[in-house]
Amino acid sequence: QVTVRDALNQALDEELERDERVFLLGEEVAQYDGAYKISRGLWKKYGDKRVIDTPISEMGFAGIAVGAAMAGLRPVCEFMTFNFSMQAIDQVINSAAKTCYMSAGSIAVPIVFRGPNGASAGVAAQHSQCFAAWYGHCPGLKVVSPWNSEDAKGLLKASIRDDNPVVLLENELLYGVPFEMSEQAQSKDFVIPIGKAKIEKQGTHVTLVSHSRPVGHCLEAAAVLAKEGVECEVINLRTIRPMDIETVEASVVKTNHLVTVEGGWPQFGVGAEICARIMEGPAFNYLDAPAVRVTGADVPMPYAKILEDNCIPQVKDIIFAVKKTLNI
């Protein structure tokens, strides 16, 4: 078993070793080993040129990273939390995402923006947004959202090797969680293709689609529902943009029911996009009930724990939504 933290550390270590153009920069990534210890040991191993501590200025160091990418390097830019990427959103969207298109393909921007995304625990409204829908909205970016250790390692390696700007949305509450990792995933050549969802559990009655930490909640809900004779198919999106809608469609054709689950807000969310795409496509004719969204509450995140719990989708909310769509 390997924790998500160690899987990300392995991926960074392997890619820094494999390609000398790769470097890591951000607040406290070097001497302190990273705010979440993701970059533990890398500064000692690779030195000041490859692992760089920056001042507390997201706009500044994101801009340096984007310029370095345009000049042929492959930066990995860590935000201490994606909430702070709002300080650098001009660099991410106007500089990184649009340059390849605006230069008619002559300037690539191979950069990875990574860090924890979504609600953590007790950090209140300004540190609890999910940015999957925000960045997933923007052409020119790829957006990935890993759940387990295998996702984290395979998607980070694929993101670093990709010639496009990639936003990698991790989850702080998953960093210390250990997951089984296959022998194949331990190899230095292991990558997960960007844009491909994974069916985590086969089922026949209802399709559950999720990304990041709520995938685990979906599997827990599926285990409870299985005891009541309801077989859920659980899909781990892995990638927000480009979205693998084909896997979702094929599942809906099989189960005839759809529930989406996410930690972000409901309006214009990832679930809203999935529902729209299913409605517009061939799978719509197979739905036996309206698709149901389970999302975070439509409020700024409260600080009090009991209110926070009520704002974040829980296993019981998923079970309720499944029973509602199946009319049981």
Short mmCIF file of C-alpha atoms in Angstrom, two decimals:
data_model
loop_
_atom_site.label_atom_id
_atom_site.label_comp_id
_atom_site.label_asym_id
_atom_site.label_seq_id
_atom_site.Cartn_x
_atom_site.Cartn_y
_atom_site.Cartn_z
CA GLN A 1 0.00 0.00 0.00
CA VAL A 2 1.18 3.50 -0.90
CA THR A 3 -0.24 6.83 0.30
CA VAL A 4 -1.30 9.45 -2.24
CA ARG A 5 1.47 11.71 -0.85
CA ASP A 6 4.15 9.07 -1.56
CA ALA A 7 2.72 8.33 -5.01
CA LEU A 8 2.98 12.01 -5.98
CA ASN A 9 6.50 12.16 -4.52
CA GLN A 10 7.51 9.09 -6.56
CA ALA A 11 6.11 10.63 -9.75
CA LEU A 12 7.99 13.91 -9.22
CA ASP A 13 11.22 12.08 -8.36
CA GLU A 14 11.00 9.85 -11.46
CA GLU A 15 10.22 12.71 -13.84
CA LEU A 16 12.94 15.01 -12.42
CA GLU A 17 15.38 12.15 -12.94
CA ARG A 18 14.10 11.25 -16.41
CA ASP A 19 14.08 14.73 -17.97
CA GLU A 20 16.47 17.51 -16.97
CA ARG A 21 14.04 20.15 -18.29
CA VAL A 22 11.60 19.33 -15.48
CA PHE A 23 11.79 21.52 -12.37
CA LEU A 24 9.54 22.19 -9.38
CA LEU A 25 8.79 25.60 -7.91
CA GLY A 26 6.44 27.01 -5.30
CA GLU A 27 6.18 28.12 -1.69
CA GLU A 28 8.18 25.92 0.73
CA VAL A 29 8.73 23.14 -1.85
CA ALA A 30 12.51 22.98 -1.34
CA GLN A 31 14.12 23.33 2.08
CA TYR A 32 10.89 22.64 4.00
CA ASP A 33 10.11 19.54 1.85
CA GLY A 34 6.76 21.02 0.77
CA ALA A 35 3.83 22.32 2.83
CA TYR A 36 2.28 18.84 2.58
CA LYS A 37 5.61 16.97 2.25
CA ILE A 38 4.86 16.05 -1.37
CA SER A 39 8.36 17.16 -2.43
CA ARG A 40 10.11 15.49 0.52
CA GLY A 41 13.78 14.76 -0.21
CA LEU A 42 13.77 16.25 -3.71
CA TRP A 43 15.69 19.45 -2.91
CA LYS A 44 18.47 17.48 -1.21
CA LYS A 45 18.63 15.15 -4.22
CA TYR A 46 18.32 17.63 -7.10
CA GLY A 47 19.51 20.95 -5.66
CA ASP A 48 18.53 24.62 -6.00
CA LYS A 49 18.18 24.69 -9.80
CA ARG A 50 15.57 21.92 -9.98
CA VAL A 51 13.55 22.49 -6.78
CA ILE A 52 13.00 26.18 -6.12
CA ASP A 53 11.50 27.97 -3.12
CA THR A 54 9.56 31.06 -4.18
CA PRO A 55 8.32 34.18 -2.39
CA ILE A 56 4.63 34.31 -1.44
CA SER A 57 3.53 35.71 -4.79
CA GLU A 58 1.45 33.33 -6.91
CA MET A 59 1.16 35.77 -9.79
CA GLY A 60 4.95 36.16 -9.81
CA PHE A 61 6.08 32.56 -9.66
CA ALA A 62 3.29 31.29 -11.94
CA GLY A 63 4.41 33.90 -14.47
CA ILE A 64 8.05 32.78 -14.16
CA ALA A 65 6.92 29.18 -14.66
CA VAL A 66 4.82 30.00 -17.74
CA GLY A 67 7.74 31.92 -19.28
CA ALA A 68 10.09 29.03 -18.54
CA ALA A 69 7.66 26.65 -20.27
CA MET A 70 7.50 28.89 -23.35
CA ALA A 71 11.31 28.88 -23.39
CA GLY A 72 11.45 25.06 -23.50
CA LEU A 73 11.56 23.94 -19.86
CA ARG A 74 8.87 21.78 -18.19
CA PRO A 75 7.93 23.46 -14.89
CA VAL A 76 5.75 21.93 -12.18
CA CYS A 77 4.20 24.89 -10.37
CA GLU A 78 2.80 24.07 -6.91
CA PHE A 79 0.06 26.18 -5.35
CA MET A 80 -0.15 25.68 -1.58
CA THR A 81 -3.88 25.40 -2.25
CA PHE A 82 -5.78 26.02 -5.48
CA ASN A 83 -7.68 28.79 -3.71
CA PHE A 84 -4.42 30.77 -3.99
CA SER A 85 -4.28 30.10 -7.75
CA MET A 86 -6.85 32.90 -8.05
CA GLN A 87 -3.92 35.27 -7.48
CA ALA A 88 -2.40 33.75 -10.63
CA ILE A 89 -5.51 33.01 -12.68
CA ASP A 90 -4.45 35.52 -15.35
CA GLN A 91 -1.19 33.59 -15.82
CA VAL A 92 -2.96 30.22 -15.91
CA ILE A 93 -5.75 31.19 -18.31
CA ASN A 94 -4.51 34.15 -20.36
CA SER A 95 -0.82 33.26 -20.57
CA ALA A 96 -0.66 29.45 -20.34
CA ALA A 97 -3.94 28.22 -21.80
CA LYS A 98 -4.25 30.52 -24.82
CA THR A 99 -0.68 30.85 -26.10
CA CYS A 100 -0.55 27.69 -28.23
CA TYR A 101 -3.74 28.72 -30.06
CA MET A 102 -2.78 32.39 -30.40
CA SER A 103 0.66 31.48 -31.78
CA ALA A 104 -0.91 29.10 -34.35
CA GLY A 105 0.72 26.17 -32.59
CA SER A 106 4.27 27.54 -32.70
CA ILE A 107 4.63 28.09 -28.92
CA ALA A 108 3.89 25.17 -26.64
CA VAL A 109 3.43 25.74 -22.90
CA PRO A 110 4.25 22.40 -21.21
CA ILE A 111 3.49 23.27 -17.59
CA VAL A 112 1.74 21.55 -14.69
CA PHE A 113 -0.12 23.59 -12.07
CA ARG A 114 -0.70 21.31 -9.06
CA GLY A 115 -1.77 21.43 -5.43
CA PRO A 116 -4.71 20.60 -3.15
CA ASN A 117 -8.21 21.51 -4.37
CA GLY A 118 -11.67 21.60 -2.81
CA ALA A 119 -12.70 21.47 0.82
CA SER A 120 -10.21 20.34 3.45
CA ALA A 121 -11.30 20.37 7.11
CA GLY A 122 -12.06 23.50 9.13
CA VAL A 123 -10.41 26.00 6.79
CA ALA A 124 -13.58 28.05 6.08
CA ALA A 125 -14.89 29.71 2.93
CA GLN A 126 -11.72 31.21 1.40
CA HIS A 127 -9.85 27.90 1.39
CA SER A 128 -12.55 25.43 0.41
CA GLN A 129 -13.55 25.96 -3.23
CA CYS A 130 -13.39 23.22 -5.84
CA PHE A 131 -11.85 24.60 -9.04
CA ALA A 132 -12.70 21.66 -11.34
CA ALA A 133 -15.52 23.55 -13.06
CA TRP A 134 -13.58 26.86 -13.09
CA TYR A 135 -10.57 25.49 -14.96
CA GLY A 136 -12.55 22.83 -16.82
CA HIS A 137 -14.44 25.72 -18.45
CA CYS A 138 -11.33 27.02 -20.24
CA PRO A 139 -10.19 25.78 -23.68
CA GLY A 140 -6.43 25.24 -23.93
CA LEU A 141 -6.11 23.66 -20.48
CA LYS A 142 -6.23 20.01 -19.58
CA VAL A 143 -7.70 19.39 -16.12
CA VAL A 144 -7.15 16.18 -14.16
CA SER A 145 -8.49 15.16 -10.76
CA PRO A 146 -7.01 11.97 -9.26
CA TRP A 147 -8.67 9.88 -6.55
CA ASN A 148 -6.30 7.10 -5.38
CA SER A 149 -2.52 6.64 -5.36
CA GLU A 150 -2.42 5.02 -8.79
CA ASP A 151 -4.40 7.94 -10.28
CA ALA A 152 -2.10 10.43 -8.55
CA LYS A 153 1.12 8.90 -9.84
CA GLY A 154 -0.06 8.03 -13.34
CA LEU A 155 -1.81 11.33 -13.99
CA LEU A 156 1.03 13.49 -12.60
CA LYS A 157 3.57 11.70 -14.83
CA ALA A 158 1.29 12.04 -17.86
CA SER A 159 0.73 15.73 -17.06
CA ILE A 160 4.47 16.47 -16.83
CA ARG A 161 5.07 14.74 -20.18
CA ASP A 162 2.16 16.52 -21.90
CA ASP A 163 2.96 19.47 -24.16
CA ASN A 164 -0.12 21.40 -22.97
CA PRO A 165 -0.74 23.27 -19.73
CA VAL A 166 -2.31 20.84 -17.25
CA VAL A 167 -4.13 21.70 -14.02
CA LEU A 168 -3.77 18.81 -11.56
CA LEU A 169 -6.33 19.04 -8.75
CA GLU A 170 -5.25 16.97 -5.74
CA ASN A 171 -7.14 16.59 -2.46
CA GLU A 172 -5.52 17.45 0.88
CA LEU A 173 -7.63 14.96 2.84
CA LEU A 174 -6.41 12.12 0.59
CA TYR A 175 -2.67 12.81 0.95
CA GLY A 176 -2.23 10.52 3.95
CA VAL A 177 -4.62 7.80 2.75
CA PRO A 178 -2.97 4.50 1.70
CA PHE A 179 -4.26 2.67 -1.39
CA GLU A 180 -3.28 -0.60 -3.05
CA MET A 181 -0.90 0.04 -5.93
CA SER A 182 -0.37 -2.56 -8.66
CA GLU A 183 3.10 -3.74 -9.61
CA GLN A 184 2.65 -2.06 -12.98
CA ALA A 185 1.97 1.28 -11.24
CA GLN A 186 5.26 1.00 -9.34
CA SER A 187 7.25 1.03 -12.59
CA LYS A 188 8.95 4.19 -13.89
CA ASP A 189 7.09 3.93 -17.22
CA PHE A 190 3.60 3.96 -15.67
CA VAL A 191 1.34 6.72 -16.98
CA ILE A 192 -2.44 7.06 -17.07
CA PRO A 193 -3.69 8.58 -20.32
CA ILE A 194 -5.32 11.98 -19.82
CA GLY A 195 -8.96 11.97 -20.93
CA LYS A 196 -9.84 8.40 -19.94
CA ALA A 197 -12.26 7.59 -17.12
CA LYS A 198 -12.08 4.34 -15.13
CA ILE A 199 -14.92 2.09 -14.04
CA GLU A 200 -14.06 1.39 -10.39
CA LYS A 201 -17.04 -0.95 -9.85
CA GLN A 202 -19.31 -2.70 -12.35
CA GLY A 203 -23.07 -2.49 -11.81
CA THR A 204 -26.41 -2.75 -13.60
CA HIS A 205 -28.97 -0.51 -11.84
CA VAL A 206 -27.51 3.00 -11.68
CA THR A 207 -24.42 4.88 -12.88
CA LEU A 208 -22.53 6.96 -10.28
CA VAL A 209 -20.03 9.41 -11.80
CA SER A 210 -17.54 11.25 -9.62
CA HIS A 211 -13.98 12.55 -9.33
CA SER A 212 -11.43 13.08 -6.56
CA ARG A 213 -12.40 12.25 -2.96
CA PRO A 214 -16.14 11.67 -3.60
CA VAL A 215 -15.22 8.57 -5.67
CA GLY A 216 -14.49 6.89 -2.32
CA HIS A 217 -17.88 8.03 -0.99
CA CYS A 218 -19.56 6.55 -4.09
CA LEU A 219 -17.87 3.20 -3.50
CA GLU A 220 -18.97 3.25 0.16
CA ALA A 221 -22.54 4.09 -0.88
CA ALA A 222 -22.43 1.32 -3.51
CA ALA A 223 -21.36 -1.19 -0.84
CA VAL A 224 -24.31 -0.22 1.38
CA LEU A 225 -26.77 -0.31 -1.53
CA ALA A 226 -25.47 -3.71 -2.70
CA LYS A 227 -26.79 -5.19 0.56
CA GLU A 228 -30.22 -3.94 -0.48
CA GLY A 229 -29.91 -5.49 -3.93
CA VAL A 230 -29.00 -2.30 -5.81
CA GLU A 231 -25.89 -2.68 -7.99
CA CYS A 232 -24.22 0.69 -8.69
CA GLU A 233 -21.68 1.20 -11.46
CA VAL A 234 -19.07 3.64 -10.13
CA ILE A 235 -17.09 5.73 -12.64
CA ASN A 236 -13.96 7.63 -11.58
CA LEU A 237 -13.71 10.48 -14.14
CA ARG A 238 -9.97 11.07 -13.50
CA THR A 239 -10.02 13.83 -16.16
CA ILE A 240 -12.35 16.85 -16.13
CA ARG A 241 -11.15 18.24 -19.45
CA PRO A 242 -11.18 16.59 -21.97
CA MET A 243 -14.09 14.69 -20.45
CA ASP A 244 -14.52 10.99 -21.27
CA ILE A 245 -18.26 11.19 -21.92
CA GLU A 246 -18.22 7.95 -23.97
CA THR A 247 -17.55 5.83 -20.87
CA VAL A 248 -20.43 7.56 -19.05
CA GLU A 249 -22.76 7.11 -22.06
CA ALA A 250 -21.98 3.41 -22.35
CA SER A 251 -22.72 2.97 -18.66
CA VAL A 252 -26.01 4.90 -18.82
CA VAL A 253 -27.11 2.78 -21.80
CA LYS A 254 -26.55 -0.25 -19.55
CA THR A 255 -28.02 1.02 -16.25
CA ASN A 256 -30.67 3.52 -17.50
CA HIS A 257 -30.03 5.80 -14.47
CA LEU A 258 -27.46 8.51 -13.72
CA VAL A 259 -26.31 10.18 -10.50
CA THR A 260 -23.34 12.60 -10.50
CA VAL A 261 -21.39 13.35 -7.32
CA GLU A 262 -18.94 16.23 -6.70
CA GLY A 263 -17.68 18.43 -3.88
CA GLY A 264 -18.08 21.66 -5.89
CA TRP A 265 -21.04 24.02 -6.10
CA PRO A 266 -24.11 23.01 -8.14
CA GLN A 267 -24.42 25.93 -10.56
CA PHE A 268 -22.42 25.35 -13.79
CA GLY A 269 -20.69 22.41 -12.09
CA VAL A 270 -19.04 19.24 -13.39
CA GLY A 271 -22.26 17.30 -12.76
CA ALA A 272 -24.25 19.91 -14.70
CA GLU A 273 -21.91 19.42 -17.67
CA ILE A 274 -22.23 15.63 -17.53
CA CYS A 275 -26.05 15.85 -17.37
CA ALA A 276 -26.11 18.25 -20.34
CA ARG A 277 -23.82 16.05 -22.42
CA ILE A 278 -25.92 12.95 -21.68
CA MET A 279 -29.12 14.83 -22.56
CA GLU A 280 -27.64 16.01 -25.87
CA GLY A 281 -26.28 12.59 -26.83
CA PRO A 282 -27.54 9.12 -27.75
CA ALA A 283 -27.69 7.88 -24.14
CA PHE A 284 -30.59 10.25 -23.33
CA ASN A 285 -33.10 7.84 -24.88
CA TYR A 286 -32.00 5.13 -22.45
CA LEU A 287 -32.65 7.12 -19.27
CA ASP A 288 -35.62 5.80 -17.28
CA ALA A 289 -35.57 8.73 -14.83
CA PRO A 290 -34.10 12.25 -14.69
CA ALA A 291 -30.38 12.41 -13.90
CA VAL A 292 -29.71 13.56 -10.32
CA ARG A 293 -26.81 15.72 -9.10
CA VAL A 294 -25.25 15.41 -5.64
CA THR A 295 -23.06 18.48 -5.01
CA GLY A 296 -21.64 20.71 -2.33
CA ALA A 297 -24.14 23.17 -0.83
CA ASP A 298 -24.63 26.45 -2.73
CA VAL A 299 -23.07 28.57 0.03
CA PRO A 300 -19.59 29.79 1.00
CA MET A 301 -18.12 27.04 3.17
CA PRO A 302 -18.92 27.55 6.89
CA TYR A 303 -16.16 27.11 9.46
CA ALA A 304 -18.13 25.13 12.07
CA LYS A 305 -17.62 21.39 11.62
CA ILE A 306 -21.29 20.40 11.83
CA LEU A 307 -22.18 22.98 9.15
CA GLU A 308 -19.21 21.96 7.02
CA ASP A 309 -20.35 18.30 7.12
CA ASN A 310 -23.76 19.40 5.91
CA CYS A 311 -22.19 21.32 3.00
CA ILE A 312 -20.09 18.44 1.68
CA PRO A 313 -21.73 15.42 0.00
CA GLN A 314 -21.81 12.48 2.43
CA VAL A 315 -22.42 8.78 1.78
CA LYS A 316 -26.01 9.14 3.02
CA ASP A 317 -26.68 11.87 0.43
CA ILE A 318 -25.51 9.58 -2.38
CA ILE A 319 -27.68 6.71 -1.10
CA PHE A 320 -30.68 9.08 -0.92
CA ALA A 321 -30.08 10.29 -4.50
CA VAL A 322 -29.79 6.72 -5.83
CA LYS A 323 -33.04 5.69 -4.13
CA LYS A 324 -34.72 8.82 -5.47
CA THR A 325 -33.71 8.14 -9.07
CA LEU A 326 -34.64 4.45 -8.79
CA ASN A 327 -37.90 5.40 -7.07
CA ILE A 328 -37.38 3.05 -4.10
#
